[in-house]
C-alpha atoms as a PDB file:
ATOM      1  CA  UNK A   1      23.971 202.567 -91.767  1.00  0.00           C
ATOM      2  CA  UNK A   2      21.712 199.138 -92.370  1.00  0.00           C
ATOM      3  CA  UNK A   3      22.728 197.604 -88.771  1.00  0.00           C
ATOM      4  CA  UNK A   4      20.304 199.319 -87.147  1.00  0.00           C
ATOM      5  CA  UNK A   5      17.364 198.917 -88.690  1.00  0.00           C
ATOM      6  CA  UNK A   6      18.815 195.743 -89.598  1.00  0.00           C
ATOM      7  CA  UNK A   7      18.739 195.169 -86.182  1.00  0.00           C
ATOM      8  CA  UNK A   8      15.504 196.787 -84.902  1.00  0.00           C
ATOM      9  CA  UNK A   9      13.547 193.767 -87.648  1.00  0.00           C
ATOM     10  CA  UNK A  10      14.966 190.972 -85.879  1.00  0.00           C
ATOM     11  CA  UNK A  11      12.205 188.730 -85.286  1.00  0.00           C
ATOM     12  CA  UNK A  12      11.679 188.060 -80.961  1.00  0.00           C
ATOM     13  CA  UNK A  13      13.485 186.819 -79.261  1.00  0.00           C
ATOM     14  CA  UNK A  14      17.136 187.465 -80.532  1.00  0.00           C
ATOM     15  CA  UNK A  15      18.911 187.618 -77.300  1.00  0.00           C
ATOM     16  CA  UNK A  16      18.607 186.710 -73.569  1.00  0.00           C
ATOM     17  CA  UNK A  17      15.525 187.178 -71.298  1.00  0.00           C
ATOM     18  CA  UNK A  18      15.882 188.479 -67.827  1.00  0.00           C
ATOM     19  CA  UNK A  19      13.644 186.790 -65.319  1.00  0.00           C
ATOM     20  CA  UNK A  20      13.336 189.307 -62.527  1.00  0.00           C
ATOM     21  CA  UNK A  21      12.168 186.704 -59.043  1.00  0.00           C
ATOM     22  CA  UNK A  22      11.268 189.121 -56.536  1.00  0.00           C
ATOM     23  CA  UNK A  23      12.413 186.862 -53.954  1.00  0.00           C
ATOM     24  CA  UNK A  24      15.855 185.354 -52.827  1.00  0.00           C
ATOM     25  CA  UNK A  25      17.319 181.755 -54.078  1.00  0.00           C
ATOM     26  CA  UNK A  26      15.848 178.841 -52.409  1.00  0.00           C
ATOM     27  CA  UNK A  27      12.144 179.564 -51.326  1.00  0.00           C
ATOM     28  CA  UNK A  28       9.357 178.013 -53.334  1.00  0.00           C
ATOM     29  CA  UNK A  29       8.867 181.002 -55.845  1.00  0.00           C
ATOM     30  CA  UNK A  30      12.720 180.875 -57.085  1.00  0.00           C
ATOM     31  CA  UNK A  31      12.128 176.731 -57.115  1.00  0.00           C
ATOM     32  CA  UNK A  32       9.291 177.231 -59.121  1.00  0.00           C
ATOM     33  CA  UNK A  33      10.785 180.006 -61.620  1.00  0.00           C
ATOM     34  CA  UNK A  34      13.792 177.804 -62.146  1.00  0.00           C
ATOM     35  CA  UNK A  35      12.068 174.611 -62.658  1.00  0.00           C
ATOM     36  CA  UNK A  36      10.549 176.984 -66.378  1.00  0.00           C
ATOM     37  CA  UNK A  37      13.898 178.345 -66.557  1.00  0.00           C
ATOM     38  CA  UNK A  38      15.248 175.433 -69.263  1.00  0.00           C
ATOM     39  CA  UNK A  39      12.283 174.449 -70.967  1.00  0.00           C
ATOM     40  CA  UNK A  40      11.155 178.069 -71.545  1.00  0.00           C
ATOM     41  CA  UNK A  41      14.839 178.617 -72.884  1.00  0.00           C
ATOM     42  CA  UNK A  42      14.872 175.866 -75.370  1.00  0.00           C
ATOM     43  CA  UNK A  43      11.392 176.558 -76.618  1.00  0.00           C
ATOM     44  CA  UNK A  44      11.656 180.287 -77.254  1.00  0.00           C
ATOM     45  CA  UNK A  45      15.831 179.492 -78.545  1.00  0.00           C
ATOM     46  CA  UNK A  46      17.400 182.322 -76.614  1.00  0.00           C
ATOM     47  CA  UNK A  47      18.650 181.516 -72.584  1.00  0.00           C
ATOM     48  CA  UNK A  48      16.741 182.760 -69.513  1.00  0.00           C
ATOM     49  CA  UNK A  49      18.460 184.295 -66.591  1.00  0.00           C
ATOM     50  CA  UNK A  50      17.035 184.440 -63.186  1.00  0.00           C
ATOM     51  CA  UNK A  51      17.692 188.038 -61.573  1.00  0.00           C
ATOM     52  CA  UNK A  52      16.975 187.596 -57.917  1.00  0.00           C
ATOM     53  CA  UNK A  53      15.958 190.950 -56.619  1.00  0.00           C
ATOM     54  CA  UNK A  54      14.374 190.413 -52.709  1.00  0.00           C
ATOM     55  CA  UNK A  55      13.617 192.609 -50.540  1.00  0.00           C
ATOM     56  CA  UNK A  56      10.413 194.685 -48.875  1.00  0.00           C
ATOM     57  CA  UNK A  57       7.834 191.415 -49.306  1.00  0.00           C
ATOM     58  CA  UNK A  58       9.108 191.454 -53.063  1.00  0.00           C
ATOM     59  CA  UNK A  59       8.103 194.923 -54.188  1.00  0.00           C
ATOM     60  CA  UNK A  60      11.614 195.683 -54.998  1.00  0.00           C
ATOM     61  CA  UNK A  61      11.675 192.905 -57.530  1.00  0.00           C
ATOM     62  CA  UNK A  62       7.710 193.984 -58.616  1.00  0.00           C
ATOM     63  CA  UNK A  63       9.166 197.510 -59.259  1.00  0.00           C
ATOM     64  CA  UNK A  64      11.995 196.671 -61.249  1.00  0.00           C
ATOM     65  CA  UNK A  65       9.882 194.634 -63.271  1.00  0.00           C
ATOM     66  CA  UNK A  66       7.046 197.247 -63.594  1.00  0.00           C
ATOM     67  CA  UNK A  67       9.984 200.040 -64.732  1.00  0.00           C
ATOM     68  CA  UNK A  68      11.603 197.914 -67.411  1.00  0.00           C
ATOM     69  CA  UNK A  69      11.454 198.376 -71.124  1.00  0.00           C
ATOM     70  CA  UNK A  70       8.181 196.079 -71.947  1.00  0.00           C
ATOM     71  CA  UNK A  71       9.839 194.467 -74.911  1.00  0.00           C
ATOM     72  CA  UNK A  72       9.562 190.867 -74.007  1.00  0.00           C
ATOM     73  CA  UNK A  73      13.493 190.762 -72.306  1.00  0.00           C
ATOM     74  CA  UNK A  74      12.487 191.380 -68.831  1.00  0.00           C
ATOM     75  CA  UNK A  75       9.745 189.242 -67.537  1.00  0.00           C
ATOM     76  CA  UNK A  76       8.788 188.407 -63.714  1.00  0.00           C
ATOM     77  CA  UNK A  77       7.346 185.448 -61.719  1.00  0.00           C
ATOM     78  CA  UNK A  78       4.316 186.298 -60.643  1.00  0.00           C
ATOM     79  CA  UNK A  79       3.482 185.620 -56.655  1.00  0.00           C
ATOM     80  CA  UNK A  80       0.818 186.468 -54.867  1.00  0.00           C
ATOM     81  CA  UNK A  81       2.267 188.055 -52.699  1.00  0.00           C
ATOM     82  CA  UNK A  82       4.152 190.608 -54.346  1.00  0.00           C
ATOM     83  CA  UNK A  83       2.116 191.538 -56.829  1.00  0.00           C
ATOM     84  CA  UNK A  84      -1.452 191.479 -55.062  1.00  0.00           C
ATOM     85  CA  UNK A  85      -1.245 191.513 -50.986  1.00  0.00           C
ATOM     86  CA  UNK A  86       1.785 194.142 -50.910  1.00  0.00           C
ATOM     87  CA  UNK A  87      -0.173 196.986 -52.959  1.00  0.00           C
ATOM     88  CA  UNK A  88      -3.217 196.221 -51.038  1.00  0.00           C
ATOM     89  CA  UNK A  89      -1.397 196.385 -47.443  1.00  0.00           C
ATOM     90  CA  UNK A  90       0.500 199.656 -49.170  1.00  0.00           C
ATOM     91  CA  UNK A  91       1.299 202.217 -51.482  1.00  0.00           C
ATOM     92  CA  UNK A  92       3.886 200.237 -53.381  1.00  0.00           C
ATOM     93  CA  UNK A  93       4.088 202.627 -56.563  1.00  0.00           C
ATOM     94  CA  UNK A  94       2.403 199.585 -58.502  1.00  0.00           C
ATOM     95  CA  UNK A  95      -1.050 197.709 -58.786  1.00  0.00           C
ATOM     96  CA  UNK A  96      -1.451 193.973 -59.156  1.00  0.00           C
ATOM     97  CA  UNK A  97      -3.330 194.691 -62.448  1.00  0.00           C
ATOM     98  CA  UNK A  98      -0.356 196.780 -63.447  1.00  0.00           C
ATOM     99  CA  UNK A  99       1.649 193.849 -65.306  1.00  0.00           C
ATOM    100  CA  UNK A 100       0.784 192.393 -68.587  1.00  0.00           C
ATOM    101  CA  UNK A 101      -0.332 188.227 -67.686  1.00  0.00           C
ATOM    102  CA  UNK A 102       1.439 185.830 -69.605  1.00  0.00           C
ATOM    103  CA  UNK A 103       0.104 182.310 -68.249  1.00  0.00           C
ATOM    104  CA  UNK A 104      -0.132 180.560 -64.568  1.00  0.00           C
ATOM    105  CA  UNK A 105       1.820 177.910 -63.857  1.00  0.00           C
ATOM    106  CA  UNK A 106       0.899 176.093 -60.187  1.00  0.00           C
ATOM    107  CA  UNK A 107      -1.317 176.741 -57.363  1.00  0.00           C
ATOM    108  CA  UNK A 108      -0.676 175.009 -54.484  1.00  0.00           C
ATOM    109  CA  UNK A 109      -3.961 174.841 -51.724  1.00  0.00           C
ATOM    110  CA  UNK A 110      -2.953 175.936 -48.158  1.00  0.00           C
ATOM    111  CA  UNK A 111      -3.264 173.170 -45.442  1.00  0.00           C
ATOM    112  CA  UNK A 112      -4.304 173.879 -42.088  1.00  0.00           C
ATOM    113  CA  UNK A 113      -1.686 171.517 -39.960  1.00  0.00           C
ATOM    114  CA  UNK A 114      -0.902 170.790 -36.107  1.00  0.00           C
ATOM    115  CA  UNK A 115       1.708 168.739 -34.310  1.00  0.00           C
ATOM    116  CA  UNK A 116       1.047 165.035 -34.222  1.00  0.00           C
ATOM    117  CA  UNK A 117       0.192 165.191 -30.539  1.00  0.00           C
ATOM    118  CA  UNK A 118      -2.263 167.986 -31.141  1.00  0.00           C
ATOM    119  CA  UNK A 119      -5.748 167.945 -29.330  1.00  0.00           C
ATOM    120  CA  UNK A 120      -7.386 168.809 -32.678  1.00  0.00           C
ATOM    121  CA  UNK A 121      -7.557 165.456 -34.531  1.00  0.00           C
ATOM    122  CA  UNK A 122      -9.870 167.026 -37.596  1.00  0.00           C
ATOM    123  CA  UNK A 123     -11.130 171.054 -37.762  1.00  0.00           C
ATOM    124  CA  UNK A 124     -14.658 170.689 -36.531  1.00  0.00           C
ATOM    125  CA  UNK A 125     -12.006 170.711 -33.148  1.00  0.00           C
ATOM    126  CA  UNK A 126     -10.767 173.834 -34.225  1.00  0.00           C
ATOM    127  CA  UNK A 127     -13.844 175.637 -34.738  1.00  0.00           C
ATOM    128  CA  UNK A 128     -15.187 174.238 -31.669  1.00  0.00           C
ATOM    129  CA  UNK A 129     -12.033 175.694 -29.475  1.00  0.00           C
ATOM    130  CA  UNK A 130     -12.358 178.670 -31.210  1.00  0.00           C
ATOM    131  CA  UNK A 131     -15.874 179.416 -30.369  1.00  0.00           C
ATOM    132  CA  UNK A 132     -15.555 178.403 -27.022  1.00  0.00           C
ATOM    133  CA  UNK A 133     -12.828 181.095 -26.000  1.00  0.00           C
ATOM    134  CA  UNK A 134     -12.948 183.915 -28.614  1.00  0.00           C
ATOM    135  CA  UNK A 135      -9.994 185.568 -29.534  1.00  0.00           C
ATOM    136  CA  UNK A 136      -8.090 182.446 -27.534  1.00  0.00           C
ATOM    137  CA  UNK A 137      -6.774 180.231 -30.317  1.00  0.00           C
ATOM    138  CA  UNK A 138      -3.170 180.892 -31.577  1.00  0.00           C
ATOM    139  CA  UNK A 139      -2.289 180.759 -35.020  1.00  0.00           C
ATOM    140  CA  UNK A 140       0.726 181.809 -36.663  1.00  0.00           C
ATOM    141  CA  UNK A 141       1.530 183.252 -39.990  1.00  0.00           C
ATOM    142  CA  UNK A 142       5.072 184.323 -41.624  1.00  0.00           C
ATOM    143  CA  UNK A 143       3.816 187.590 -41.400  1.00  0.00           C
ATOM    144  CA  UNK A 144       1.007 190.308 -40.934  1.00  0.00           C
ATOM    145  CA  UNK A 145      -1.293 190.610 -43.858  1.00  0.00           C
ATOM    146  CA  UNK A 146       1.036 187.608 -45.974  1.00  0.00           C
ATOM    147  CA  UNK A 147      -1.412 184.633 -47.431  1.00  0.00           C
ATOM    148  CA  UNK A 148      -0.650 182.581 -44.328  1.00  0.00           C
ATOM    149  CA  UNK A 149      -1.692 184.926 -42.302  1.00  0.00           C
ATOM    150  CA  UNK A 150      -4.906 186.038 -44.210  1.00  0.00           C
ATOM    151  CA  UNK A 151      -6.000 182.243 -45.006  1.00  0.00           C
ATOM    152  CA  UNK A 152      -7.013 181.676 -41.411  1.00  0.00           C
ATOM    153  CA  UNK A 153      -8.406 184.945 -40.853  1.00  0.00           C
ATOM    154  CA  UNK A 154     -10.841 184.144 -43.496  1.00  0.00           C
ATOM    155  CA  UNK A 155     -11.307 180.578 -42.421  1.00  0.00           C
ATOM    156  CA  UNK A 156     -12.149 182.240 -39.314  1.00  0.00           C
ATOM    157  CA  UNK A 157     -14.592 184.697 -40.358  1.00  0.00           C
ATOM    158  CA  UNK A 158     -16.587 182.249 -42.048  1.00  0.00           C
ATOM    159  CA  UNK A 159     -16.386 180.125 -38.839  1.00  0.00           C
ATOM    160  CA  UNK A 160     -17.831 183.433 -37.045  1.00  0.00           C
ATOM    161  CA  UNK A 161     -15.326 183.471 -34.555  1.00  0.00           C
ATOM    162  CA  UNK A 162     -11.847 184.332 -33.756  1.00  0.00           C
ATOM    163  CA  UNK A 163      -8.457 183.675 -32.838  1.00  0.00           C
ATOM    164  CA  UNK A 164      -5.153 185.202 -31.639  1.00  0.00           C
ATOM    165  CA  UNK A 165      -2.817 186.039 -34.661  1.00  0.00           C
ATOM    166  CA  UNK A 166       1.159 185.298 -34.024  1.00  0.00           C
ATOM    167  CA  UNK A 167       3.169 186.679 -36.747  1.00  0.00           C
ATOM    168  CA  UNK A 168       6.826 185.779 -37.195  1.00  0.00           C
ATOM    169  CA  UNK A 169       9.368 186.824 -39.619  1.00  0.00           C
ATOM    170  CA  UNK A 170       9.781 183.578 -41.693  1.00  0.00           C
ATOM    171  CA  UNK A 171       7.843 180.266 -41.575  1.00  0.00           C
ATOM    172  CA  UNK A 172      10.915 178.064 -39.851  1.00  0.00           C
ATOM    173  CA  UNK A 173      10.352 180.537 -36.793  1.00  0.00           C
ATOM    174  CA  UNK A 174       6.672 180.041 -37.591  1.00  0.00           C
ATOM    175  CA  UNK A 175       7.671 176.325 -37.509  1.00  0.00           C
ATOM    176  CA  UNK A 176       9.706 176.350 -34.626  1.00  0.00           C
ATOM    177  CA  UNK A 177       6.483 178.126 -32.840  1.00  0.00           C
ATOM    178  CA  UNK A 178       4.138 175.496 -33.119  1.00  0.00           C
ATOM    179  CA  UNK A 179       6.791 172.671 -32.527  1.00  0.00           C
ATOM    180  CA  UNK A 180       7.848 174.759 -29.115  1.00  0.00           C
ATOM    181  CA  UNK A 181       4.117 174.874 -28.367  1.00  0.00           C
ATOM    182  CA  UNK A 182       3.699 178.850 -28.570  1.00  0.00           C
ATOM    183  CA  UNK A 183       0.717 178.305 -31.151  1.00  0.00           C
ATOM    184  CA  UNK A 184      -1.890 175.875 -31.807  1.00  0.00           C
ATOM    185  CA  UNK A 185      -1.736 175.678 -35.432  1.00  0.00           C
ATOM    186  CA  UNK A 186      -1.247 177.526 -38.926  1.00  0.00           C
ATOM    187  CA  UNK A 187      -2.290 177.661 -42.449  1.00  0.00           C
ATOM    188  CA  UNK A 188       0.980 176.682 -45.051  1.00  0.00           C
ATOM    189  CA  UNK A 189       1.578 174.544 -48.188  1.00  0.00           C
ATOM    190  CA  UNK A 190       1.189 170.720 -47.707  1.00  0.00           C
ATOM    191  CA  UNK A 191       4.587 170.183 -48.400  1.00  0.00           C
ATOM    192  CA  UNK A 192       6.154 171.410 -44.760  1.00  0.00           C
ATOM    193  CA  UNK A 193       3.373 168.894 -43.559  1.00  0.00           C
ATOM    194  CA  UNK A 194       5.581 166.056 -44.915  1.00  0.00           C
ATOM    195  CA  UNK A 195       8.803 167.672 -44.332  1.00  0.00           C
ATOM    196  CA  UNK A 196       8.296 168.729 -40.168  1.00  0.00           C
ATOM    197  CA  UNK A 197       5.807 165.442 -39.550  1.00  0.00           C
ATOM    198  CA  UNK A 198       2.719 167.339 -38.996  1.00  0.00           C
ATOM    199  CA  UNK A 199      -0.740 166.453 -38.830  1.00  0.00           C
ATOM    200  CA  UNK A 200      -2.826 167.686 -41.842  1.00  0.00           C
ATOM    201  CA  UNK A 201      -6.286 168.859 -40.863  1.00  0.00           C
ATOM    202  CA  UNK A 202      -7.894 170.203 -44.368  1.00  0.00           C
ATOM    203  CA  UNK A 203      -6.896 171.424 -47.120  1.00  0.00           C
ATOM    204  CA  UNK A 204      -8.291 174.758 -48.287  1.00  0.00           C
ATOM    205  CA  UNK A 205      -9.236 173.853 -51.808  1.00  0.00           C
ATOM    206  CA  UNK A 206     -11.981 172.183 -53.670  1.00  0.00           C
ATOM    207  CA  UNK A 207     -10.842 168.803 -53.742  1.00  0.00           C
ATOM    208  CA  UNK A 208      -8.652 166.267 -51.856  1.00  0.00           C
ATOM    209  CA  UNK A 209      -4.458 166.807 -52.713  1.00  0.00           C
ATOM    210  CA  UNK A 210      -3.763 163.446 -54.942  1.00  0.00           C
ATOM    211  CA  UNK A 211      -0.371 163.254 -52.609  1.00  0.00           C
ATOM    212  CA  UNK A 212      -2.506 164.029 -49.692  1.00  0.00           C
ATOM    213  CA  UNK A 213      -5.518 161.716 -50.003  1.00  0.00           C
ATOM    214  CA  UNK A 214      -6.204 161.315 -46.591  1.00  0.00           C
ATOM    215  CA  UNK A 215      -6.546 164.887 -45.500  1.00  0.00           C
ATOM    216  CA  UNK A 216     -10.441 166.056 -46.230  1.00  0.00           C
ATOM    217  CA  UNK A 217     -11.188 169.524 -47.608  1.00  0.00           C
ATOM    218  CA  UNK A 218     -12.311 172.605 -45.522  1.00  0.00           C
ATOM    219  CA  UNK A 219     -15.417 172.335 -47.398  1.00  0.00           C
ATOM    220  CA  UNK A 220     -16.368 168.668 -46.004  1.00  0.00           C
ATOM    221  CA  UNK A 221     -15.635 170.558 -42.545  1.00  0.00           C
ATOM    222  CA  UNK A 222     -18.502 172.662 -42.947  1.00  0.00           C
ATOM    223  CA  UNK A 223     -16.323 176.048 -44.762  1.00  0.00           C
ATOM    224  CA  UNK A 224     -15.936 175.894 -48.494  1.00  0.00           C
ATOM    225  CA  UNK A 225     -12.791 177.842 -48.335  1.00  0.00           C
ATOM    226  CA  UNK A 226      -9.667 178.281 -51.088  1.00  0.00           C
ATOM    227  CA  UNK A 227      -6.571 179.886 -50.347  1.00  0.00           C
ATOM    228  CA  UNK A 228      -3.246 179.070 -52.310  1.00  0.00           C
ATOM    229  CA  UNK A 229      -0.054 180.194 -52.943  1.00  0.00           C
ATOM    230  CA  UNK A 230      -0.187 180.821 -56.984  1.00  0.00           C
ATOM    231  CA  UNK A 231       2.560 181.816 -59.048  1.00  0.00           C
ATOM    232  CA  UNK A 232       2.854 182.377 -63.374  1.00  0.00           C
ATOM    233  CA  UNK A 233       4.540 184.992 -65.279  1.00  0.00           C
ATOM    234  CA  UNK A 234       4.004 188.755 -65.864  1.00  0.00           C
ATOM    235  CA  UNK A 235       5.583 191.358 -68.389  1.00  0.00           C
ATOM    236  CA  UNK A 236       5.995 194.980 -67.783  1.00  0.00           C
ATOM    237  CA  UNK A 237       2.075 196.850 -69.129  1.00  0.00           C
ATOM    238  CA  UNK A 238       3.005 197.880 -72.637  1.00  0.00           C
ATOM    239  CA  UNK A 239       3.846 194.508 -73.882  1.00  0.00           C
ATOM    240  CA  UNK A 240       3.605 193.982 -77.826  1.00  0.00           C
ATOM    241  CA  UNK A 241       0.819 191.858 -78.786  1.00  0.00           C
ATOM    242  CA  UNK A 242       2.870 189.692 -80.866  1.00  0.00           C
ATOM    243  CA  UNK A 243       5.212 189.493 -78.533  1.00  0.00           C
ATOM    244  CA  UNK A 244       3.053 188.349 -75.698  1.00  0.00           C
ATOM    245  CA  UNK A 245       1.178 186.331 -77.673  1.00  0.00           C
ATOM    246  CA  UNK A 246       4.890 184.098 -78.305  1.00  0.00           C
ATOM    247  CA  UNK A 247       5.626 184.155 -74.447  1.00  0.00           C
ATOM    248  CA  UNK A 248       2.508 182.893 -73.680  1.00  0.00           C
ATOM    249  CA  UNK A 249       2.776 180.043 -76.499  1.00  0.00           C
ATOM    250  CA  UNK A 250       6.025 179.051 -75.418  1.00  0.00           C
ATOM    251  CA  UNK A 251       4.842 179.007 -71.386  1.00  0.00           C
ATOM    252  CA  UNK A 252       2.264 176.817 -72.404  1.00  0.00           C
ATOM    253  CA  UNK A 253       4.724 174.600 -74.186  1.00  0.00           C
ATOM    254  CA  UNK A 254       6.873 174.672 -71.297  1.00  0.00           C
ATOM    255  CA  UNK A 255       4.761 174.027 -68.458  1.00  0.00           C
ATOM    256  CA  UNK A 256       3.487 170.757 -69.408  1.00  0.00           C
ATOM    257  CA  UNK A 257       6.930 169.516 -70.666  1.00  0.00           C
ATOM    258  CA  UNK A 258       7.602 166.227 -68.933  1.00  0.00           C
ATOM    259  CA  UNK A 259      10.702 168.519 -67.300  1.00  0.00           C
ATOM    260  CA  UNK A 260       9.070 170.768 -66.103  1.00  0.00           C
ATOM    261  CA  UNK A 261       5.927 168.551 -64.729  1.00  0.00           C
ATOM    262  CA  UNK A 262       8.594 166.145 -62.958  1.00  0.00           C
ATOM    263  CA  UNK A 263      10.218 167.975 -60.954  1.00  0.00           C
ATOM    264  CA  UNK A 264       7.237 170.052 -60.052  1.00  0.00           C
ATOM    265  CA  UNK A 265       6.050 166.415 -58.950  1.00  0.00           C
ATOM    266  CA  UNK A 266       9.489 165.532 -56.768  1.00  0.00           C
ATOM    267  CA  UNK A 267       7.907 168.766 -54.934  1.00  0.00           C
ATOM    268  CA  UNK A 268       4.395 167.879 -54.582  1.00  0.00           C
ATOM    269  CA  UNK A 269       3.526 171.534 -55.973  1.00  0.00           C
ATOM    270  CA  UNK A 270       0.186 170.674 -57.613  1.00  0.00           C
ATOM    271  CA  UNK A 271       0.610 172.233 -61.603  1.00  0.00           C
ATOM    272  CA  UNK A 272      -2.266 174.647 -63.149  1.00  0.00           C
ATOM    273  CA  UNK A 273      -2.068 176.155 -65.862  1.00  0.00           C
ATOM    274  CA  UNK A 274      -3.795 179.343 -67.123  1.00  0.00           C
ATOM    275  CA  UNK A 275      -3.608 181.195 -69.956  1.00  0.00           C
ATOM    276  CA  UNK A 276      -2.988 184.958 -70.445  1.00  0.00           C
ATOM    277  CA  UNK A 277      -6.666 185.537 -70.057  1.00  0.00           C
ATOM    278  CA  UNK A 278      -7.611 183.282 -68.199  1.00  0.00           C
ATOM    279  CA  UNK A 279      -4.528 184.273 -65.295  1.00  0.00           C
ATOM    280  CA  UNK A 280      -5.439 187.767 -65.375  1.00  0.00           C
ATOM    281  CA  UNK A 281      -8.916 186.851 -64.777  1.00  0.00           C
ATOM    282  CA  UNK A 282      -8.115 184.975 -61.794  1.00  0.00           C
ATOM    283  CA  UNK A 283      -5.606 187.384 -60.830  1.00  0.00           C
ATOM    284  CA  UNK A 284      -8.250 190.302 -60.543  1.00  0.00           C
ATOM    285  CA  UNK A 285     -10.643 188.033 -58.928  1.00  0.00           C
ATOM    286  CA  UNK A 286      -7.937 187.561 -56.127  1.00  0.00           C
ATOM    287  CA  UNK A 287      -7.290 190.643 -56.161  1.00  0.00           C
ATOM    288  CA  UNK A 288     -10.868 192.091 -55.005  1.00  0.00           C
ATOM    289  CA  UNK A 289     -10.876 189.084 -52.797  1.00  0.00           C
ATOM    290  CA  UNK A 290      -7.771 189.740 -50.537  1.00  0.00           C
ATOM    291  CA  UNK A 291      -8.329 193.844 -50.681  1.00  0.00           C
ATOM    292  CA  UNK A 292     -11.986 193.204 -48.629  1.00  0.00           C
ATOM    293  CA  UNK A 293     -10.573 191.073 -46.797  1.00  0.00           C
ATOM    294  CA  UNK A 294      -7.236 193.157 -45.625  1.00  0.00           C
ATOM    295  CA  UNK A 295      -9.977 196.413 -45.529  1.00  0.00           C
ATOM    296  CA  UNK A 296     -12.250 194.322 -43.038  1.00  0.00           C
ATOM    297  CA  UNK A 297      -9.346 193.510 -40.853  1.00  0.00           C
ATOM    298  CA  UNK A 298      -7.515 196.887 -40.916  1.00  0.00           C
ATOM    299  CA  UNK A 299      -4.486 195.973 -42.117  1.00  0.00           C
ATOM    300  CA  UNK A 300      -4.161 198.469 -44.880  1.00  0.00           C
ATOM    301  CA  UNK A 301      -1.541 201.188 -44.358  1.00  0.00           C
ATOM    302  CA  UNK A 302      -3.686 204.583 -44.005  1.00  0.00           C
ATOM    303  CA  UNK A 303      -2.300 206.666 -47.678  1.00  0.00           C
END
């Protein structure tokens, strides 16, 4: 007759925590949620089991995650792009404000980049070409409406001018695109830079990349622009205070563990970290960022 309630006052967390990633293995987001995976498990005492659950730009995974019990056993990575662009593009039964922030963990800056034989040697070249023959330059994206694909739409826009948008259905055939010579250039994280041999034009953040220091800023172009792939942790709304409140402490803990921080480094995924407040802050700021932007551009599914 005592086991339950016995049970019901053990103190958090007594058993395993599900990780729902609402991607497949091997992109940057499961990278990223495994790389916490250990140190978050040690810290808090119980183990932490990745639950890869892809599919529909990662609202499957967003749902699942938004349906669970919010008791502190079934957290999510947080992406961008499931969790902001997907509900603003459509209805996706969920709102990127409808999660419970526990911390942010990296933000990696976008780099505009072109093959090493490019004309474009710096992106006054690009702006240039652009102006010149409106709606001529080709840029590609992973996608309509992903981050990619919405970076140089703004960078455009503040250029006042256009180009011609070539979406594909991953960023290897987005890759493959720009090597075969079928567009001029795209927006992506400074890592494939390194890893295909391309030519880095800006970065679209505030400052230089320390790994990049040769690459100048969008701003010293002439267009103070910031667009990043972000990622950090979410709980289903509904989340305890006390319980939160532990999940955030140990997140902290764990993303500046010398773990965690190293391999993030073997990467070159740039590490920042933000606390609950602080993340949902940012998150909502994004949020009402990327919703003009996708409402300016007509991308939004008519409801």
């Amino acid at each position: 007759m005592l086991s339950p309630a016995a049970h019901a006052q053990q103190p958090y967390p007594h058993k395993p925590i599900t990780l729902i990633v609402p991607f497949g293995p091997g992109g940057t987001s499961d990278i990223m949620a495994r790389f916490m995976q250990q140190p978050l498990g040690e810290i808090l005492g119980v183990p932490v089991v990745v639950d890869n659950k892809a599919g529909a730009g990662g609202a499957i995974g967003m749902t699942a995650l938004k349906n669970a019990a919010p008791d502190g056993y079934t957290i999510g990575l947080s992406v961008i792009g499931p969790q902001m662009l997907q509900p603003a593009l459509r209805n996706t039964g969920y709102t990127a404000d409808g999660f419970e922030p526990i911390c942010g963990t990296y933000d990696v800056p976008l780099m505009l980049m072109v093959k090493p034989d490019s004309k474009f040697k710096q992106l006054s070249d690009v702006i240039a070409a652009a102006k010149a023959q409106p709606g001529q330059l080709t840029y590609g994206s992973s996608g309509t409406g992903t981050v990619l694909h919405l970076s140089m739409a703004m960078l455009l826009d503040q250029a006042k001018t256009d180009g011609l948008h070539v979406p594909y259905k991953s960023s290897g055939e987005m890759i493959t695109g720009l090597l075969g010579q079928q567009i001029a250039l795209f927006a992506e994280t400074p890592t494939i830079s390194t890893q295909y041999k391309l030519r880095g034009l800006a970065v679209l953040a505030k400052e230089r990349l320390p790994a990049y220091p040769d690459v100048p800023t969008s701003a010293e172009g002439g267009l103070p622009l910031q667009a990043s792939v972000w990622g950090g942790f979410i709980a289903p709304k509904g989340l305890p205070a006390a319980v939160r409140q532990k999940l955030e402490a140990a997140c902290e803990k764990a993303a500046h563990s010398a773990a965690y921080q190293q391999k993030a480094e073997q990467v070159n995924t740039p590490l920042v970290y933000r606390n609950s407040k602080d993340y949902g802050a940012f998150v909502q700021a994004e949020q009402e960022r990327y919703t003009q932007l996708i409402k300016t551009l007509g991308l939004a599914e008519k409801q």
